[in-house]
Amino acid sequence: MGLTSSLRFHRRNNKTFLRIFMILVLSCIPGRTNLCSNPSLNTLSSLDSLDLEGYITFHDVHNASKDFGNRYHLPPLAILHPKSVSDISTVMRHIVRSTSNLTVAARGHGHSLQGQALAHQGVVINMESLRSHDIKIYKGKQPYVDVSGGELWINILRETLKYGLSPKSWTDYLHLTVGGTLSNAGISGQAFKHGPQINNVYQLEIVTGKGEVVTCSEKRNSELFQSVLGGLGQFGIITRARISLGPAPLMVKWIRALYSDFSAFSRDQEHLISKENAFDYVEGFVIINRTDILNNWRSSFTPNDSTEANQFKSDGKTLYCLEVVKYFNSKEANSMNQETEKVLSELSYIPSTLFSSEVPYIEFLDRVHIAEIKLRAKGLWEVPHPWLNLLIPKSSISDFATKVFNSIVTSNHNGPILIYPVNQSKWNKHTSLITPNEDIFYLVAFLPSAIPKPSGANDLEYLLRQNQRVLSFCAEANLDVKQYLPLYETQKEWRSHFGNRWETFAKRKYKYDPLAILAPGQRVFQRVSSQASVPLVTASARQLRE
Ligand SMILES: Cc1cc2nc3c(=O)[nH]c(=O)nc-3n(C[C@H](O)[C@H](O)[C@H](O)COP(=O)(O)OP(=O)(O)OC[C@H]3O[C@@H](n4cnc5c(N)ncnc54)[C@H](O)[C@@H]3O)c2cc1C
Ligand SMILES: *[C@@H]1O[C@H](CO)[C@@H](O)[C@H](O)[C@H]1NC(C)=O
Ligand SMILES: *[C@@H]1O[C@H](CO)[C@@H](O)[C@H](O)[C@H]1NC(C)=O
Ligand SMILES: *[C@@H]1O[C@H](CO)[C@@H](O)[C@H](O)[C@H]1NC(C)=O
Ligand SMILES: *[C@@H]1O[C@H](CO)[C@@H](O)[C@H](O)[C@H]1NC(C)=O
Ligand SMILES: *[C@@H]1O[C@H](CO)[C@@H](O)[C@H](O)[C@H]1NC(C)=O
């Protein structure tokens, strides 16, 4: 069954299911629980009688049935709107002790791509309800901020800026939650310098899959700390996080320059990330068969010479755009300009394709949101997003680029393709994040939107097939590529993703979430019945044999 047809299948079934469910729930109000023969529904209705500061709702589940990817539509049975950590712990303990098979998904901002934050017929925890805007900033030698796991990065930025401070490592888009990005990695143009967001956390408060509330850090309960970072939500729910801060600049100089030769482009990118003080942000993107080449939906860059910039067309050729940023404060503008001119003079972009712009720091960091507002106005935001994010070792990037950007992907008019290297030699190697086995690797992100056509059709199937061709090429050419924001359907694929770290991952899962209640949408482990004496790892092994 193709993905779209399976989608349609889900949609149709959901409606029927919802109707049946509403009837069951109505007969499951507390006091009449004897009417319920299904233990999951029993447990669910008894959730309603728990003493919570927040509340549980059984309707209005529509928003929690989908995500930014807009391809999966899987409604939960209930949504918890927690007001405290103990609400989350109470609900988790209740489910652990019950005979139900209910699963639980923490939902950050729901910006996953393939249903990772959904809990089909389970309980979704709306993490944004937890935040009480108690963003606490500690100045000092090593400043940090304490925030709720459901806090949006944009709010943290706004608050820390009041103190002249800022987190150091970002994602390209800030309307994502702390818990959501720390469950993956949080990678952007600052990662070459500061590591991903998971390397910039001092402490976490976690509710484990057993319902225990645990504070952890490098020193305290360090195994849980490392497991949760990049842990795909498998070990516990991040309820609070302590994030490292640094001084915030007021302005950024934002620079783009074009290349027609991939090896010159990647050589320059690698050169720039080897120099800690050249730039504060290094990214890049690929332009295939496009006319409006300096811009894409993700960011509105206004070049200093737009007439000149508009002259460029890619004319069927593939071009590469380097994107770098230098932070500065107005009084240092002169020396900053001299320094950047010097670094730029060492690069081999096409002469006359160097463009720049100066914008406030917050405007640069929040650039994708500006694009979001425009797209929303045109109804082009809530469309399917068949994105593919790959981490490709330096030794393979040239083979990858030659094949993929010249013969597999023949146009990127559906959305941007980002490409930039990072050096992971100083990254924490003990988190759950899986990366290629080389110091330097590239993040390559295909970020298309499947925009509906007037005919009712869209490019979704085509884009999914294209992703598959890219993945097949990587497998056949034996490139040691890892998916970022990974999603696999079988445990065999998950094992291969984790490689020799699979046993550790599974062992930790058994320790912190033995019934595999958490983050079912990642599809790594299968829920173990509370009654069953089969341990989780055996259950997985059984699944593997099937
Ligand atoms: C427009 C856009 C741009 C993006 N840009 C980048 C980028 O530049 N770099 C990058 O690294 N990523 C990027 N991403 C990916 C993004 O980081 C992930 O999709 C992230 O999971 C989204 O955060 P969220 O808060 O919406 O999480 P959700 O989608 O709500 O959740 C993601 C997963 O984490 C779990 N989870 C959520 N909250 C918690 C919690 N508090 N504790 C434990 N588990 C939890 C969920 O159960 C789910 O499994 C981008 C995504 C979008 C849509
Ligand atoms: C669902 O999302 C829409 C659009 O973002 C919002 O207007 C609405 O209030 C949400 N509904 C619930 C029940 O949260
Ligand atoms: C839970 O799952 C187990 C194994 O699949 C099954 O035997 C049991 O009936 C299920 N329990 C409920 C309450 O659905
Ligand atoms: C990566 O970083 C390490 C540690 O800083 C450094 O020794 C190494 O030279 C870097 N590699 C490259 C290719 O820049
Ligand atoms: C635009 O900015 C770049 C980089 O700072 C500079 O080299 C170039 O001369 C500028 N072009 C114009 C027309 O000002
Ligand atoms: C370039 O894009 C146009 C539409 O934007 C398409 O018709 C054409 O086939 C593409 N060219 C190649 C070589 O893919």
XYZ file of C-alpha atoms and ligand atoms in Angstrom:
669
model
C 0.000 0.000 0.000
C 1.450 3.379 -1.010
C 1.859 6.096 1.589
C -0.944 8.246 0.287
C -3.368 5.401 0.069
C -2.484 4.314 3.593
C -3.074 7.892 4.663
C -6.501 7.906 3.139
C -7.130 4.611 4.850
C -6.290 6.121 8.224
C -8.453 9.140 7.633
C -11.500 7.107 6.776
C -11.004 4.754 9.693
C -10.468 7.551 12.136
C -13.881 9.023 11.564
C -15.575 5.717 12.249
C -13.313 5.089 15.165
C -14.005 8.468 16.688
C -17.710 7.903 16.490
C -17.438 4.527 18.218
C -15.074 5.997 20.735
C -17.350 8.867 21.658
C -20.087 6.379 22.426
C -17.719 4.372 24.618
C -16.413 7.410 26.429
C -19.874 8.645 27.120
C -20.632 5.342 28.803
C -17.339 5.483 30.662
C -17.951 8.475 32.845
C -16.653 7.881 36.388
C -19.056 5.915 38.506
C -20.257 3.969 35.514
C -16.915 2.373 34.704
C -18.460 -1.085 35.040
C -20.020 -0.461 31.647
C -16.617 -0.491 30.060
C -15.247 -3.790 28.963
C -12.099 -2.414 27.314
C -9.396 -1.940 29.971
C -7.733 0.861 27.990
C -10.944 2.829 28.037
C -11.357 1.959 31.696
C -7.971 3.424 32.446
C -8.759 6.384 30.310
C -11.953 7.210 32.096
C -10.252 6.785 35.460
C -7.663 9.349 34.315
C -10.491 11.798 34.545
C -10.776 11.219 38.278
C -7.088 11.879 39.016
C -6.326 14.885 41.142
C -4.560 17.181 38.700
C -3.665 20.862 38.639
C -4.208 20.851 34.897
C -6.874 18.854 33.078
C -7.542 16.053 30.630
C -9.778 16.411 27.621
C -11.282 13.679 25.481
C -12.451 15.891 22.675
C -10.730 18.550 20.588
C -8.126 15.949 19.721
C -7.894 17.141 16.130
C -4.859 19.390 16.564
C -2.936 16.629 18.301
C -3.668 14.161 15.483
C -1.262 15.672 12.999
C 2.054 17.429 12.718
C 3.984 19.793 10.467
C 4.759 16.968 8.042
C 1.009 16.755 7.444
C 1.140 13.188 6.208
C -0.030 11.211 9.211
C -3.363 11.699 10.851
C -3.611 9.563 13.980
C -5.852 10.850 16.774
C -5.129 10.168 20.437
C -7.900 9.230 22.855
C -7.093 12.008 25.286
C -4.961 15.088 25.759
C -3.377 16.040 29.057
C -2.853 19.764 29.595
C -0.447 19.625 32.541
C 0.076 22.538 34.865
C 2.857 20.899 36.842
C 5.476 18.192 36.680
C 3.464 16.177 39.157
C 0.497 16.135 36.749
C 2.716 14.351 34.227
C 4.139 12.017 36.827
C 0.666 11.199 38.205
C -0.687 10.309 34.781
C 2.387 8.244 33.898
C 2.200 6.283 37.171
C -1.483 5.689 36.660
C -0.900 4.253 33.202
C 2.054 2.138 34.368
C -0.069 0.574 37.102
C -3.087 0.011 34.878
C -3.871 -2.994 32.718
C -4.191 -0.791 29.661
C -1.932 -0.628 26.652
C -2.074 3.156 26.512
C 0.918 4.991 25.086
C 1.952 8.558 25.866
C 3.504 11.153 23.588
C 4.871 14.451 24.787
C 3.915 16.974 22.161
C 6.103 20.043 21.876
C 5.057 22.288 19.028
C 4.113 19.298 16.851
C 6.698 20.192 14.222
C 7.704 16.634 13.604
C 7.482 15.365 10.067
C 6.269 11.791 10.237
C 4.016 11.457 13.255
C 6.779 11.303 15.882
C 4.757 13.395 18.363
C 1.504 11.477 17.884
C 0.039 8.771 20.124
C -2.556 6.880 18.136
C -5.319 5.944 20.605
C -3.063 6.968 23.437
C -2.535 10.084 25.504
C -0.861 13.189 24.155
C 0.706 15.559 26.677
C 0.443 19.088 25.455
C 3.819 20.327 26.728
C 3.056 23.939 25.897
C 0.474 23.945 28.726
C 3.263 23.261 31.187
C 5.148 26.453 30.532
C 4.289 29.155 32.988
C 6.617 31.740 31.509
C 8.960 31.240 34.418
C 12.061 31.678 32.319
C 14.759 32.184 34.968
C 18.062 33.694 33.970
C 21.286 33.329 35.967
C 24.032 35.769 35.118
C 27.588 35.097 36.203
C 30.670 33.501 34.747
C 28.746 30.728 33.024
C 25.294 32.199 32.548
C 22.341 29.928 31.942
C 18.566 29.933 31.734
C 16.092 27.536 33.373
C 13.031 26.880 31.240
C 10.080 24.548 30.889
C 10.458 21.655 28.436
C 7.435 23.037 26.588
C 8.919 26.497 26.110
C 9.432 27.807 22.589
C 12.975 28.843 21.697
C 11.720 32.188 20.405
C 10.399 33.057 23.884
C 13.706 32.096 25.463
C 15.517 34.340 23.011
C 13.236 37.311 23.692
C 13.636 36.898 27.447
C 17.416 36.375 27.531
C 17.980 39.323 25.168
C 16.632 41.602 27.917
C 19.802 40.690 29.836
C 22.108 40.978 26.829
C 22.371 37.181 26.760
C 21.367 34.437 24.356
C 21.562 30.661 23.900
C 24.518 29.823 21.658
C 23.263 27.020 19.464
C 20.069 27.203 17.447
C 17.798 25.621 14.908
C 16.918 27.528 11.730
C 13.397 27.999 13.040
C 12.601 29.056 16.608
C 8.947 28.123 16.990
C 9.970 24.713 18.265
C 10.091 23.579 21.883
C 13.104 22.854 24.042
C 11.909 19.276 24.657
C 11.304 18.695 20.941
C 14.707 19.827 19.693
C 16.662 18.303 22.601
C 15.038 14.959 21.781
C 16.702 15.192 18.368
C 19.831 17.414 18.447
C 19.077 20.970 17.337
C 21.481 21.635 14.480
C 22.022 24.900 12.645
C 24.802 27.129 11.351
C 26.217 27.653 14.865
C 26.773 23.923 15.512
C 30.267 23.929 13.994
C 31.315 26.256 16.774
C 29.163 25.369 19.775
C 27.944 21.888 18.941
C 24.234 21.129 18.559
C 21.715 22.273 21.164
C 22.099 18.984 23.052
C 25.693 20.015 23.784
C 24.578 23.242 25.406
C 22.459 21.891 28.243
C 23.639 21.758 31.849
C 20.748 20.005 33.530
C 17.373 18.411 32.863
C 14.342 17.466 34.882
C 12.779 14.282 33.532
C 9.640 12.251 34.155
C 10.673 8.726 33.192
C 8.477 6.069 31.614
C 7.904 4.766 35.140
C 6.555 8.112 36.283
C 9.587 9.003 38.416
C 10.750 12.632 38.505
C 14.542 12.760 38.155
C 16.964 15.679 37.938
C 20.000 14.811 35.868
C 23.196 16.338 34.493
C 26.724 15.289 33.398
C 27.470 14.503 37.060
C 24.136 13.469 38.501
C 22.173 10.560 37.009
C 24.397 11.057 34.007
C 23.199 7.969 32.155
C 19.644 9.302 32.018
C 20.947 12.740 31.020
C 22.944 11.342 28.093
C 20.123 8.991 27.079
C 17.479 11.696 26.873
C 19.627 14.062 24.770
C 18.951 13.051 21.189
C 16.903 10.174 22.639
C 13.814 10.588 20.423
C 11.614 10.924 23.501
C 12.197 7.251 24.386
C 13.422 7.517 27.969
C 11.483 10.275 29.628
C 9.682 13.556 29.280
C 11.810 16.679 29.592
C 9.927 18.955 31.940
C 12.687 21.483 32.640
C 16.027 22.305 31.066
C 19.001 24.465 32.044
C 20.516 25.952 28.925
C 23.904 27.575 28.583
C 23.990 31.254 27.529
C 26.552 33.634 26.073
C 26.662 37.330 25.267
C 24.126 38.360 22.607
C 25.201 40.569 19.711
C 22.881 43.356 18.564
C 23.409 42.932 14.842
C 24.534 40.389 12.278
C 26.203 40.761 8.921
C 24.520 38.208 6.704
C 26.432 37.190 3.573
C 25.644 35.035 0.560
C 27.933 34.127 -2.340
C 27.566 31.735 -5.255
C 29.661 28.870 -6.577
C 29.254 26.745 -9.670
C 31.863 24.208 -8.630
C 30.892 21.916 -5.774
C 34.435 21.116 -4.735
C 35.330 24.809 -4.439
C 32.148 25.381 -2.442
C 32.718 22.533 0.009
C 36.420 23.334 0.346
C 35.512 26.882 1.373
C 32.821 25.719 3.791
C 35.268 23.308 5.421
C 37.886 26.027 5.592
C 35.445 28.384 7.314
C 34.374 25.871 9.961
C 38.002 25.118 10.772
C 38.470 28.778 11.784
C 36.632 29.447 15.037
C 36.665 33.204 14.593
C 35.936 33.633 10.914
C 32.136 33.516 11.164
C 29.493 32.775 13.782
C 27.217 30.825 11.470
C 28.049 28.776 8.377
C 25.435 27.152 6.176
C 24.763 26.848 2.453
C 22.189 25.662 -0.025
C 21.892 24.110 -3.456
C 20.116 25.798 -6.360
C 18.930 23.483 -9.128
C 17.102 24.846 -12.143
C 15.726 27.975 -10.475
C 15.491 31.582 -11.457
C 14.958 33.342 -8.145
C 18.218 31.980 -6.862
C 19.165 34.030 -3.829
C 15.892 33.534 -2.039
C 13.747 30.638 -1.000
C 10.681 30.239 1.170
C 12.733 29.827 4.312
C 14.196 33.270 4.489
C 13.867 36.649 2.920
C 17.352 37.877 2.342
C 17.514 41.445 1.075
C 20.871 41.827 -0.650
C 22.790 45.112 -0.639
C 22.615 45.154 -4.436
C 19.325 43.649 -5.514
C 19.494 44.706 -9.175
C 22.758 42.854 -9.510
C 21.472 39.898 -7.505
C 18.387 39.541 -9.681
C 20.539 39.173 -12.787
C 21.600 35.678 -11.810
C 19.844 32.655 -13.174
C 20.947 29.085 -12.719
C 20.103 28.288 -16.378
C 19.781 24.567 -15.829
C 23.158 24.497 -14.071
C 23.466 23.568 -10.426
C 24.736 26.387 -8.211
C 25.761 26.399 -4.575
C 25.158 29.327 -2.278
C 27.389 29.860 0.724
C 25.599 31.548 3.617
C 27.618 32.967 6.497
C 26.945 35.365 9.304
C 29.139 37.506 11.517
C 27.745 38.842 14.779
C 28.631 42.414 15.756
C 27.714 45.451 17.809
C 27.461 48.789 16.017
C 30.612 50.312 17.483
C 32.680 47.409 16.189
C 31.240 47.647 12.669
C 34.456 48.912 11.086
C 36.790 46.282 12.439
C 34.172 43.600 11.768
C 33.945 44.687 8.129
C 37.711 44.604 7.743
C 37.938 41.147 9.275
C 35.156 39.698 7.162
C 36.537 41.226 3.948
C 39.839 39.542 4.748
C 38.277 36.118 5.318
C 36.094 36.507 2.215
C 39.132 37.345 0.116
C 40.469 33.844 0.841
C 37.406 32.224 -0.743
C 36.751 31.205 -4.335
C 33.109 32.111 -4.984
C 32.169 33.523 -8.388
C 33.391 37.116 -8.377
C 30.498 39.609 -8.418
C 28.137 37.179 -6.640
C 28.858 38.380 -3.124
C 25.851 39.936 -1.396
C 25.310 41.063 2.145
C 22.784 42.568 4.462
C 22.842 43.821 8.043
C 19.919 42.933 10.280
C 19.206 42.759 14.029
C 20.295 39.471 15.634
C 16.725 38.483 16.509
C 15.497 39.175 12.990
C 18.176 36.900 11.584
C 17.482 34.089 14.054
C 13.725 34.327 13.551
C 14.039 34.505 9.746
C 12.001 31.414 8.963
C 9.052 32.721 10.974
C 8.900 35.785 8.753
C 8.623 33.411 5.819
C 6.037 31.341 7.705
C 3.736 34.344 8.070
C 3.874 34.957 4.319
C 3.241 31.307 3.493
C 0.378 31.017 5.967
C -1.287 33.986 4.323
C -1.194 32.098 1.023
C -2.360 28.810 2.568
C 0.996 27.261 1.778
C 2.159 26.388 5.297
C -0.145 23.536 6.270
C 0.692 21.355 3.292
C 2.483 17.981 3.312
C 6.231 18.267 3.956
C 8.061 15.140 2.819
C 11.388 16.279 4.256
C 14.579 14.242 4.293
C 17.549 15.110 6.522
C 20.834 13.296 6.064
C 24.202 13.377 7.811
C 26.872 12.557 5.242
C 30.547 11.965 6.057
C 33.034 14.277 4.395
C 34.646 11.390 2.506
C 31.345 10.710 0.683
C 30.015 14.198 0.114
C 31.522 14.658 -3.321
C 30.083 11.362 -4.642
C 26.762 12.243 -3.063
C 26.641 15.723 -4.599
C 27.698 14.561 -8.050
C 24.960 11.986 -8.239
C 22.127 13.564 -6.259
C 22.348 17.200 -7.356
C 22.901 16.352 -10.994
C 20.766 13.371 -11.770
C 18.370 12.445 -8.952
C 17.073 15.879 -7.983
C 16.583 17.890 -11.148
C 14.925 20.922 -9.640
C 14.415 22.340 -6.183
C 11.497 24.584 -6.963
C 9.517 22.694 -4.246
C 11.761 23.947 -1.487
C 15.325 24.520 -0.353
C 18.125 21.994 -0.072
C 20.495 22.950 2.733
C 24.059 21.692 2.886
C 26.795 22.520 5.377
C 29.585 20.773 7.246
C 30.219 20.496 10.985
C 33.194 19.187 12.946
C 31.973 16.860 15.686
C 35.341 16.228 17.310
C 34.357 18.333 20.318
C 30.756 17.172 20.532
C 29.611 15.053 23.441
C 29.840 11.473 22.146
C 27.717 9.916 24.863
C 24.314 11.318 23.910
C 21.809 9.185 22.001
C 22.375 11.139 18.766
C 23.672 8.963 15.942
C 26.122 10.584 13.516
C 28.486 9.268 10.837
C 31.803 7.934 11.979
C 33.998 10.829 10.793
C 34.899 14.133 12.457
C 33.587 16.207 9.590
C 30.155 15.455 8.224
C 27.582 17.419 6.252
C 23.964 18.056 7.090
C 21.991 17.815 3.856
C 18.341 18.750 4.247
C 15.752 18.386 1.485
C 12.873 20.589 2.633
C 10.117 20.522 0.013
C 6.463 21.448 0.360
C 3.962 19.357 -1.578
C 1.744 22.160 -2.751
C -1.705 21.157 -3.950
C -2.317 21.939 -7.603
C -5.590 23.346 -8.914
C -6.333 19.879 -10.299
C -6.337 18.537 -6.726
C -3.144 16.576 -7.289
C 0.150 17.430 -5.640
C 3.745 16.386 -5.846
C 3.759 14.303 -2.679
C 4.164 10.904 -4.321
C 6.809 12.249 -6.648
C 8.779 13.829 -3.800
C 8.561 10.682 -1.685
C 9.881 8.631 -4.592
C 12.694 11.112 -5.033
C 13.631 10.755 -1.336
C 13.601 7.004 -1.791
C 15.932 7.269 -4.766
C 18.351 9.382 -2.737
C 18.295 6.819 0.087
C 18.700 3.909 -2.328
C 21.677 5.578 -3.910
C 23.297 6.043 -0.470
C 22.695 2.388 0.363
C 23.940 1.063 -2.972
C 27.022 3.279 -2.995
C 27.649 2.195 0.594
C 28.011 5.760 1.889
C 27.995 5.767 5.708
C 24.965 8.084 5.768
C 22.783 8.544 8.852
C 19.331 10.055 8.877
C 18.747 13.047 11.118
C 15.196 13.134 12.582
C 15.258 9.447 11.608
C 12.198 7.367 11.002
C 12.103 3.687 10.145
C 9.317 1.174 9.955
C 11.132 -1.984 11.034
C 13.363 -2.794 13.917
C 15.952 -4.174 11.528
C 16.339 -0.669 10.088
C 16.498 0.897 13.545
C 19.252 -1.520 14.515
C 21.191 -0.604 11.455
C 20.702 3.107 12.216
C 22.098 2.668 15.736
C 24.786 0.189 14.681
C 26.843 -0.987 17.653
C 24.963 1.411 19.918
C 21.675 -0.402 19.527
C 22.167 -2.711 22.536
C 22.849 0.265 24.800
C 19.836 2.148 23.469
C 17.532 -0.847 24.010
C 18.990 -1.573 27.472
C 18.401 2.008 28.539
C 14.886 1.883 27.164
C 14.197 -1.158 29.304
C 15.605 0.643 32.330
C 13.752 3.959 32.002
C 10.590 3.021 30.097
C 10.240 -0.747 30.471
C 6.676 -0.855 29.121
C 7.604 1.273 26.083
C 4.875 3.767 26.856
C 6.694 6.857 25.604
C 6.855 8.436 22.141
C 5.189 5.593 20.200
C 5.218 7.749 17.054
C 8.952 7.154 16.699
C 8.115 3.490 16.066
C 11.294 2.164 17.672
C 9.745 -0.082 20.333
C 6.406 -1.766 20.682
C 4.254 -1.156 23.757
C 4.570 -3.986 26.260
C 1.387 -4.944 28.062
C 1.525 -4.072 31.766
C 0.406 -7.631 32.478
C 2.932 -9.342 30.270
C 6.008 -10.784 31.886
C 7.868 -10.584 28.573
C 10.629 -8.038 28.995
C 10.889 -5.317 26.418
C 14.136 -6.418 24.833
C 12.731 -9.879 24.236
C 9.619 -8.348 22.763
C 11.808 -6.440 20.360
C 13.723 -9.545 19.454
C 10.460 -11.297 18.782
C 9.354 -8.472 16.551
C 12.644 -8.699 14.715
C 12.145 -12.352 13.854
C 8.742 -11.688 12.354
C 10.178 24.754 9.812
C 11.075 23.797 10.556
C 12.429 24.046 10.632
C 13.283 23.184 11.326
N 14.604 23.481 11.388
C 15.430 22.686 12.085
C 16.808 22.995 12.199
O 17.283 23.975 11.665
N 17.582 22.173 12.933
C 17.080 21.070 13.577
O 17.832 20.403 14.269
N 15.793 20.745 13.454
C 14.963 21.514 12.727
N 13.646 21.168 12.597
C 13.198 19.885 13.166
C 12.759 20.051 14.594
O 13.854 20.295 15.440
C 12.099 18.780 15.096
O 11.057 18.407 14.233
C 11.559 18.966 16.494
O 11.182 17.705 16.998
C 10.377 19.875 16.506
O 10.138 20.356 17.810
P 8.696 20.287 18.421
O 8.771 21.028 19.698
O 7.656 20.693 17.472
O 8.637 18.726 18.726
P 7.446 17.686 18.499
O 7.267 17.463 17.056
O 6.274 18.088 19.278
O 8.110 16.385 19.163
C 9.225 15.739 18.585
C 9.539 14.440 19.338
O 10.027 14.762 20.628
C 9.160 14.274 21.625
N 9.026 15.335 22.614
C 8.448 16.548 22.469
N 8.555 17.245 23.601
C 9.222 16.472 24.466
C 9.629 16.623 25.810
N 9.393 17.743 26.497
N 10.288 15.604 26.398
C 10.541 14.461 25.731
N 10.179 14.264 24.474
C 9.517 15.247 23.847
C 7.858 13.957 20.930
O 7.145 12.928 21.574
C 8.327 13.552 19.560
O 8.735 12.217 19.567
C 12.765 22.015 11.920
C 11.411 21.731 11.819
C 10.565 22.608 11.157
C 9.126 22.285 11.063
C -6.417 24.038 16.949
O -5.573 24.828 16.117
C -6.213 25.961 15.592
C -5.267 26.614 14.591
O -3.979 26.722 15.100
C -6.604 26.882 16.741
O -7.238 28.042 16.250
C -7.540 26.136 17.678
O -7.845 26.923 18.800
C -6.911 24.836 18.138
N -7.877 24.058 18.881
C -7.618 23.522 20.066
C -8.730 22.756 20.677
O -6.553 23.617 20.634
C -2.485 -5.370 25.508
O -1.691 -6.045 24.573
C -1.584 -7.448 24.836
C -0.549 -8.020 23.878
O -0.745 -7.490 22.583
C -2.950 -8.087 24.724
O -2.857 -9.457 25.008
C -3.894 -7.416 25.715
O -5.191 -7.900 25.551
C -3.893 -5.907 25.498
N -4.634 -5.283 26.560
C -5.513 -4.322 26.326
C -6.144 -3.754 27.527
O -5.792 -3.914 25.206
C 38.092 19.363 13.887
O 38.263 19.847 15.213
C 39.393 19.323 15.880
C 39.362 19.810 17.324
O 39.175 21.183 17.389
C 40.654 19.741 15.152
O 41.800 19.215 15.793
C 40.586 19.265 13.717
O 41.691 19.750 12.994
C 39.287 19.746 13.059
N 39.209 19.163 11.721
C 39.072 19.914 10.629
C 39.137 19.177 9.335
O 38.886 21.124 10.662
C 27.661 44.022 -0.897
O 28.303 43.410 0.245
C 29.517 42.727 -0.030
C 29.985 42.063 1.246
O 30.082 42.941 2.301
C 30.535 43.704 -0.601
O 31.751 43.037 -0.871
C 29.962 44.315 -1.867
O 30.857 45.255 -2.383
C 28.622 44.995 -1.571
N 28.040 45.451 -2.823
C 27.522 46.670 -2.948
C 26.958 47.014 -4.278
O 27.494 47.458 -2.000
C 13.420 23.054 -14.867
O 12.205 23.444 -14.267
C 11.125 23.589 -15.155
C 9.920 24.073 -14.358
O 10.297 24.941 -13.352
C 10.832 22.243 -15.793
O 9.793 22.389 -16.736
C 12.085 21.731 -16.487
O 11.845 20.424 -16.981
C 13.238 21.682 -15.508
N 14.461 21.309 -16.176
C 15.141 20.217 -15.865
C 16.427 20.006 -16.614
O 14.774 19.463 -15.001
